[in-house]
Every structure is written in structure tokens, then in C-alpha cells.
């Protein structure tokens, strides 16, 4: 099967596999094969420029790439929107003048998850490819990603927040992975939640599908800061300003050291971090400037190189 995926509905019941196999006549084999337009699975979508985005507002302001989800009313993720998220993250990651990315919402809902209307058997591969591109982009981009959640984050929306490096939320936020109630499980949440909240809580969230309040999310470590809505803008600006005041390449290396060490033993993680510190960090002009500024008791003048 394409992409290594196997659908139970295509293979039949388990008993079919346990029965002795019989030779299938050529005509019967032909009738069993569903006609497929190979173009549906092989065509590569054209990458849009940020100014061409329809569902994501993208702008760069003072070293910050701001991406605002804007597909009323619930920011349901269709293929086009997922491609725009992936494209925006990739574009920001390639810009030397960008130090971090802020992802927020123009709607009352941060993100209501996948648009089921596009999740058909004919389009499942395109959707999964776009889904993977968006989330892999968030994980792999060197720039820190700050998610601002001021409303429900459901399904794929909760996964978007989970893949943010930092999350700022208000009491209006809530997080849920309700996929189990419709007979599936959330593959991305199942992978990242154990890192964020531990396996026991991850199992509870995925197996029950019950929503988590913003207050509970803060306790579990899914959220970094929980603030009243009236203080949201100031809190975001303060945090973004603090991060933006540091050297861009150093921020990238710090993120690489932390996320790249996840899943490694303590010994191997230490090797990974020290390798970046000794062989990459010390080659930067900014690392030398930081040390000089400390000795000279002045503010560093970052060159971002």
C-alpha cells in the first residue's frame, strides 16, 4: 500500500487472513481492485507565498513571524489551511531576520480540528501528507514557536498547541482529543503527550477523550502561562519581546539542544548538547560578543550570526 499504510476496511476481517489462501481468478482479482486516479496521490501542490494565503494571516514584525489562523468560524483544518501553516513555518524558518514564530487565532475557537468534509477515502493521503507537513514543520523549524490559545483547541487544534514550544492561554482555552469517540486515535497527540504530561496522563486524555480546562492544562505542563484575557496581549508581547532580545542563532541552537536530546539517555543527551555547544555555538560571533559584553559590563550587540 502507498506510504506503508494499511486500512482494515481494505483487507477484510482477521478471519480472512487465518483461512487457507485460495487462488483468485484473474477476472475476480480485476473486480476487487478499485479504480484509482494516481494523480490524486502523486501530484505535489504548488507552494504558495505567504501573501497568497487564504486561511492564515502571515506578517513579519520586528523579527517576529506572526501567523493567525483565520478560517471562520472554528478554524477547521482543511488541506489548504494545513499547507499554509506548513508554508508559513517554513518561510519563517528560512528568514534570517526572523527569531521566533507566534501562532494565534482570529476566531473565538483556537482550532476545532480536522475538517471532516475533506477527510474522505479519495483525499485521505493528501490530508495526511498536509497534516504531517504542518506538524513536522513546527517540530523541525529552528525558530521557537509560541502558541496563543484563547479558546477551545480540539483534536488537531490541541495537537497544534502541543507542538508549540511555548503556550500562553486564557481561561477560555480548553484542550481535548476526542478522536476515540469516533473510532480512531490521535497519532500525533499519542506521540507527543507522553513527553509533555507522562504516559499515565497521556493514556487518560486519549482513551477518555475528555476535555482539559486551561487550569488543569497548566498543572499538567501543557501550558506555560495562564493569564486573564485582559492581560493576554501584554503577556504575549512581554514574552515575545524577551525572547526576541536574544541572538537568533543561539535561540535556534538552544531549541535544537533541548528537543534533539528528547528520547536519548542522559549520557547520550549530554553528548548531543555538548557537541552543539562546543562545535556550533562557539563558532558564532554572537557567542563571543556575549562573553565580551559580560566582561565589559554592557548590553550585547547581537549580529545574529
CSV table of N, CA, C and O in Angstrom, one decimal, residues 25-101:
chain,number,residue,atom,x,y,z
A,25,UNK,N,-9.0,-16.1,-9.4
A,25,UNK,CA,-9.0,-16.0,-10.9
A,25,UNK,C,-8.7,-14.5,-11.2
A,25,UNK,O,-9.1,-13.6,-10.5
A,26,UNK,N,-8.1,-14.4,-12.4
A,26,UNK,CA,-7.7,-13.0,-12.9
A,26,UNK,C,-8.9,-12.1,-13.0
A,26,UNK,O,-8.8,-10.9,-12.6
A,27,UNK,N,-10.1,-12.5,-13.5
A,27,UNK,CA,-11.2,-11.7,-13.6
A,27,UNK,C,-11.7,-11.2,-12.2
A,27,UNK,O,-12.1,-10.0,-12.0
A,28,UNK,N,-11.7,-12.1,-11.2
A,28,UNK,CA,-12.1,-11.8,-9.9
A,28,UNK,C,-11.2,-10.8,-9.2
A,28,UNK,O,-11.6,-9.8,-8.6
A,29,UNK,N,-9.8,-11.0,-9.5
A,29,UNK,CA,-8.9,-10.0,-9.0
A,29,UNK,C,-9.1,-8.6,-9.6
A,29,UNK,O,-9.0,-7.6,-8.9
A,30,UNK,N,-9.4,-8.6,-10.8
A,30,UNK,CA,-9.7,-7.3,-11.5
A,30,UNK,C,-10.9,-6.6,-10.9
A,30,UNK,O,-10.9,-5.4,-10.7
A,31,UNK,N,-11.9,-7.4,-10.6
A,31,UNK,CA,-13.1,-6.8,-10.0
A,31,UNK,C,-12.9,-6.3,-8.6
A,31,UNK,O,-13.6,-5.4,-8.1
A,32,UNK,N,-11.9,-6.9,-7.9
A,32,UNK,CA,-11.6,-6.5,-6.5
A,32,UNK,C,-10.9,-5.2,-6.4
A,32,UNK,O,-10.8,-4.5,-5.4
A,33,UNK,N,-10.2,-4.8,-7.5
A,33,UNK,CA,-9.4,-3.6,-7.5
A,33,UNK,C,-10.2,-2.3,-7.8
A,33,UNK,O,-10.9,-2.2,-8.8
A,34,UNK,N,-10.2,-1.4,-6.8
A,34,UNK,CA,-11.0,-0.2,-7.0
A,34,UNK,C,-10.1,0.8,-7.9
A,34,UNK,O,-9.0,1.0,-7.7
A,35,UNK,N,-10.8,1.3,-8.9
A,35,UNK,CA,-10.0,2.3,-9.8
A,35,UNK,C,-9.5,3.5,-9.0
A,35,UNK,O,-10.2,4.0,-8.2
A,36,UNK,N,-8.3,3.8,-9.3
A,36,UNK,CA,-7.6,4.9,-8.5
A,36,UNK,C,-7.0,5.9,-9.5
A,36,UNK,O,-6.3,5.4,-10.5
A,37,UNK,N,-7.2,7.1,-9.4
A,37,UNK,CA,-6.5,8.1,-10.2
A,37,UNK,C,-5.2,8.4,-9.5
A,37,UNK,O,-5.1,9.0,-8.5
A,38,UNK,N,-4.1,7.9,-10.1
A,38,UNK,CA,-2.8,8.1,-9.5
A,38,UNK,C,-2.4,9.5,-9.3
A,38,UNK,O,-1.6,9.8,-8.4
A,39,UNK,N,-3.0,10.4,-10.0
A,39,UNK,CA,-2.6,11.8,-9.9
A,39,UNK,C,-3.1,12.3,-8.5
A,39,UNK,O,-2.5,13.2,-8.0
A,40,UNK,N,-4.2,11.7,-8.0
A,40,UNK,CA,-4.7,12.1,-6.7
A,40,UNK,C,-3.6,11.9,-5.6
A,40,UNK,O,-3.6,12.6,-4.6
A,41,UNK,N,-2.7,11.0,-5.8
A,41,UNK,CA,-1.8,10.6,-4.7
A,41,UNK,C,-0.3,11.1,-5.1
A,41,UNK,O,0.5,11.0,-4.2
A,42,UNK,N,-0.1,11.5,-6.3
A,42,UNK,CA,1.3,11.8,-6.7
A,42,UNK,C,1.5,13.3,-7.0
A,42,UNK,O,2.6,13.8,-6.9
A,43,UNK,N,0.4,14.0,-7.2
A,43,UNK,CA,0.6,15.4,-7.6
A,43,UNK,C,1.1,16.2,-6.4
A,43,UNK,O,0.5,16.1,-5.3
A,44,UNK,N,2.1,17.0,-6.6
A,44,UNK,CA,2.6,17.8,-5.5
A,44,UNK,C,2.0,19.2,-5.6
A,44,UNK,O,2.1,19.9,-6.6
A,45,UNK,N,1.3,19.7,-4.5
A,45,UNK,CA,0.7,21.0,-4.5
A,45,UNK,C,1.8,22.1,-4.7
A,45,UNK,O,2.8,22.0,-4.1
A,46,UNK,N,1.4,23.1,-5.4
A,46,UNK,CA,2.3,24.3,-5.6
A,46,UNK,C,2.4,25.0,-4.2
A,46,UNK,O,1.4,25.3,-3.6
A,47,UNK,N,3.6,25.3,-3.8
A,47,UNK,CA,3.8,26.0,-2.6
A,47,UNK,C,3.4,27.5,-2.8
A,47,UNK,O,4.0,28.2,-3.6
A,48,UNK,N,2.5,28.0,-1.9
A,48,UNK,CA,2.1,29.4,-2.0
A,48,UNK,C,3.0,30.3,-1.2
A,48,UNK,O,3.5,29.9,-0.2
A,49,UNK,N,3.1,31.5,-1.7
A,49,UNK,CA,3.8,32.5,-0.9
A,49,UNK,C,2.9,33.0,0.2
A,49,UNK,O,1.6,33.0,0.0
A,50,UNK,N,3.4,33.5,1.3
A,50,UNK,CA,2.6,34.0,2.4
A,50,UNK,C,1.5,35.0,2.0
A,50,UNK,O,0.4,35.0,2.5
A,51,UNK,N,1.8,35.9,1.0
A,51,UNK,CA,0.9,36.9,0.6
A,51,UNK,C,-0.3,36.3,-0.2
A,51,UNK,O,-1.3,36.9,-0.4
A,52,UNK,N,-0.2,35.0,-0.6
A,52,UNK,CA,-1.3,34.3,-1.3
A,52,UNK,C,-2.1,33.4,-0.3
A,52,UNK,O,-3.1,32.9,-0.8
A,53,UNK,N,-1.8,33.4,1.0
A,53,UNK,CA,-2.5,32.6,1.9
A,53,UNK,C,-4.0,33.1,2.0
A,53,UNK,O,-4.2,34.3,2.0
A,54,UNK,N,-4.9,32.1,2.2
A,54,UNK,CA,-6.3,32.4,2.3
A,54,UNK,C,-6.8,32.2,3.7
A,54,UNK,O,-7.7,33.0,4.2
A,55,UNK,N,-6.2,31.3,4.4
A,55,UNK,CA,-6.7,30.9,5.8
A,55,UNK,C,-5.8,31.3,6.9
A,55,UNK,O,-6.2,31.1,8.1
A,56,UNK,N,-4.6,31.7,6.6
A,56,UNK,CA,-3.6,32.1,7.6
A,56,UNK,C,-3.1,33.5,7.3
A,56,UNK,O,-2.6,33.7,6.2
A,57,UNK,N,-3.3,34.4,8.2
A,57,UNK,CA,-2.7,35.7,8.1
A,57,UNK,C,-1.2,35.7,8.5
A,57,UNK,O,-0.9,35.2,9.6
A,58,UNK,N,-0.3,36.1,7.6
A,58,UNK,CA,1.1,36.0,7.8
A,58,UNK,C,1.7,37.4,7.7
A,58,UNK,O,1.5,38.0,6.7
A,59,UNK,N,2.5,37.8,8.7
A,59,UNK,CA,3.2,39.0,8.6
A,59,UNK,C,4.4,38.9,9.5
A,59,UNK,O,4.5,38.1,10.4
A,60,UNK,N,5.4,39.7,9.2
A,60,UNK,CA,6.7,39.8,9.9
A,60,UNK,C,6.8,41.2,10.5
A,60,UNK,O,6.8,42.1,9.8
A,61,UNK,N,7.0,41.2,11.8
A,61,UNK,CA,7.1,42.5,12.5
A,61,UNK,C,8.3,42.4,13.5
A,61,UNK,O,8.3,41.6,14.5
A,62,UNK,N,9.3,43.2,13.3
A,62,UNK,CA,10.4,43.3,14.2
A,62,UNK,C,11.0,42.0,14.6
A,62,UNK,O,11.2,41.7,15.8
A,63,UNK,N,11.3,41.1,13.7
A,63,UNK,CA,11.9,39.9,14.0
A,63,UNK,C,11.0,38.8,14.4
A,63,UNK,O,11.4,37.6,14.7
A,64,UNK,N,9.7,39.0,14.4
A,64,UNK,CA,8.7,38.0,14.8
A,64,UNK,C,7.8,37.7,13.6
A,64,UNK,O,7.2,38.6,13.0
A,65,UNK,N,7.7,36.4,13.3
A,65,UNK,CA,6.7,36.0,12.2
A,65,UNK,C,5.4,35.7,12.9
A,65,UNK,O,5.3,34.7,13.8
A,66,UNK,N,4.4,36.4,12.6
A,66,UNK,CA,3.1,36.2,13.3
A,66,UNK,C,2.1,35.5,12.3
A,66,UNK,O,1.9,36.0,11.2
A,67,UNK,N,1.6,34.4,12.7
A,67,UNK,CA,0.7,33.6,11.9
A,67,UNK,C,-0.6,33.5,12.7
A,67,UNK,O,-0.7,32.9,13.8
A,68,UNK,N,-1.7,34.0,12.0
A,68,UNK,CA,-3.0,34.0,12.7
A,68,UNK,C,-4.0,33.1,11.9
A,68,UNK,O,-4.2,33.3,10.7
A,69,UNK,N,-4.5,32.1,12.6
A,69,UNK,CA,-5.5,31.2,11.9
A,69,UNK,C,-6.8,31.9,11.7
A,69,UNK,O,-7.3,32.5,12.6
A,70,UNK,N,-7.3,31.9,10.5
A,70,UNK,CA,-8.4,32.7,10.1
A,70,UNK,C,-9.3,32.0,9.1
A,70,UNK,O,-9.4,32.4,8.0
A,71,UNK,N,-9.9,30.9,9.6
A,71,UNK,CA,-10.9,30.2,8.8
A,71,UNK,C,-12.2,30.1,9.6
A,71,UNK,O,-12.5,29.1,10.3
A,72,UNK,N,-13.0,31.2,9.6
A,72,UNK,CA,-14.2,31.2,10.4
A,72,UNK,C,-15.1,30.0,10.1
A,72,UNK,O,-15.2,29.5,9.0
A,73,UNK,N,-15.9,29.5,11.1
A,73,UNK,CA,-15.9,30.1,12.5
A,73,UNK,C,-15.0,29.3,13.5
A,73,UNK,O,-14.7,29.8,14.5
A,74,UNK,N,-14.6,28.1,13.1
A,74,UNK,CA,-13.9,27.3,14.0
A,74,UNK,C,-12.5,26.9,13.6
A,74,UNK,O,-11.9,26.0,14.2
A,75,UNK,N,-12.0,27.5,12.6
A,75,UNK,CA,-10.6,27.2,12.1
A,75,UNK,C,-10.4,25.7,11.9
A,75,UNK,O,-9.4,25.1,12.3
A,76,UNK,N,-11.4,25.1,11.2
A,76,UNK,CA,-11.3,23.7,10.9
A,76,UNK,C,-10.2,23.5,9.9
A,76,UNK,O,-10.1,24.3,8.9
A,77,UNK,N,-9.3,22.5,10.1
A,77,UNK,CA,-8.1,22.3,9.3
A,77,UNK,C,-8.5,21.6,8.0
A,77,UNK,O,-8.7,20.3,8.1
A,78,UNK,N,-8.5,22.2,6.9
A,78,UNK,CA,-8.6,21.5,5.6
A,78,UNK,C,-7.2,21.5,5.0
A,78,UNK,O,-6.2,22.0,5.5
A,79,UNK,N,-7.0,20.8,3.8
A,79,UNK,CA,-5.7,20.6,3.3
A,79,UNK,C,-5.0,22.0,3.0
A,79,UNK,O,-3.9,22.2,3.3
A,80,UNK,N,-5.8,22.9,2.4
A,80,UNK,CA,-5.2,24.2,2.0
A,80,UNK,C,-4.7,24.9,3.3
A,80,UNK,O,-3.6,25.5,3.2
A,81,UNK,N,-5.4,24.9,4.4
A,81,UNK,CA,-5.0,25.6,5.6
A,81,UNK,C,-3.8,24.9,6.2
A,81,UNK,O,-2.8,25.6,6.6
A,82,UNK,N,-3.7,23.6,6.1
A,82,UNK,CA,-2.6,22.9,6.6
A,82,UNK,C,-1.3,23.2,5.8
A,82,UNK,O,-0.2,23.4,6.3
A,83,UNK,N,-1.5,23.3,4.5
A,83,UNK,CA,-0.4,23.7,3.6
A,83,UNK,C,0.1,25.1,3.9
A,83,UNK,O,1.3,25.3,3.9
A,84,UNK,N,-0.8,26.0,4.2
A,84,UNK,CA,-0.4,27.3,4.6
A,84,UNK,C,0.3,27.4,5.9
A,84,UNK,O,1.3,28.2,6.0
A,85,UNK,N,-0.1,26.6,6.9
A,85,UNK,CA,0.6,26.6,8.1
A,85,UNK,C,2.0,26.0,7.9
A,85,UNK,O,3.0,26.6,8.4
A,86,UNK,N,2.2,25.0,7.1
A,86,UNK,CA,3.5,24.4,6.8
A,86,UNK,C,4.3,25.4,6.0
A,86,UNK,O,5.5,25.6,6.3
A,87,UNK,N,3.7,26.1,5.1
A,87,UNK,CA,4.4,27.0,4.2
A,87,UNK,C,4.9,28.2,5.0
A,87,UNK,O,6.0,28.8,4.9
A,88,UNK,N,4.0,28.7,5.9
A,88,UNK,CA,4.4,29.9,6.8
A,88,UNK,C,5.5,29.6,7.7
A,88,UNK,O,6.4,30.4,7.9
A,89,UNK,N,5.4,28.4,8.4
A,89,UNK,CA,6.5,28.0,9.3
A,89,UNK,C,7.8,27.8,8.5
A,89,UNK,O,8.9,28.3,9.0
A,90,UNK,N,7.8,27.2,7.3
A,90,UNK,CA,9.0,27.0,6.5
A,90,UNK,C,9.6,28.3,6.1
A,90,UNK,O,10.8,28.6,6.1
A,91,UNK,N,8.7,29.3,5.6
A,91,UNK,CA,9.1,30.6,5.2
A,91,UNK,C,9.8,31.3,6.3
A,91,UNK,O,10.9,31.9,6.2
A,92,UNK,N,9.2,31.3,7.5
A,92,UNK,CA,9.8,32.0,8.7
A,92,UNK,C,11.1,31.3,9.1
A,92,UNK,O,12.1,32.0,9.4
A,93,UNK,N,11.2,30.0,8.9
A,93,UNK,CA,12.4,29.3,9.3
A,93,UNK,C,13.6,29.7,8.4
A,93,UNK,O,14.7,29.6,8.8
A,94,UNK,N,13.3,30.1,7.2
A,94,UNK,CA,14.3,30.4,6.2
A,94,UNK,C,14.8,31.8,6.3
A,94,UNK,O,15.8,32.2,5.6
A,95,UNK,N,14.0,32.6,7.0
A,95,UNK,CA,14.3,34.1,7.1
A,95,UNK,C,15.4,34.4,8.2
A,95,UNK,O,15.1,34.0,9.3
A,96,UNK,N,16.5,35.0,7.8
A,96,UNK,CA,17.5,35.3,8.8
A,96,UNK,C,17.0,36.4,9.7
A,96,UNK,O,17.5,36.6,10.8
A,97,UNK,N,16.0,37.2,9.3
A,97,UNK,CA,15.6,38.3,10.1
A,97,UNK,C,14.4,37.9,11.0
A,97,UNK,O,13.9,38.8,11.7
A,98,UNK,N,14.1,36.7,11.1
A,98,UNK,CA,13.1,36.2,12.0
A,98,UNK,C,13.7,35.4,13.1
A,98,UNK,O,14.5,34.5,12.9
A,99,UNK,N,13.3,35.7,14.4
A,99,UNK,CA,13.8,35.0,15.5
A,99,UNK,C,12.9,34.0,16.1
A,99,UNK,O,13.3,33.0,16.7
A,100,UNK,N,11.6,34.3,16.0
A,100,UNK,CA,10.6,33.4,16.5
A,100,UNK,C,9.3,33.5,15.8
A,100,UNK,O,9.1,34.4,15.0
A,101,UNK,N,8.4,32.5,16.0
A,101,UNK,CA,7.1,32.5,15.4
A,101,UNK,C,6.0,32.5,16.4
A,101,UNK,O,6.1,31.8,17.4
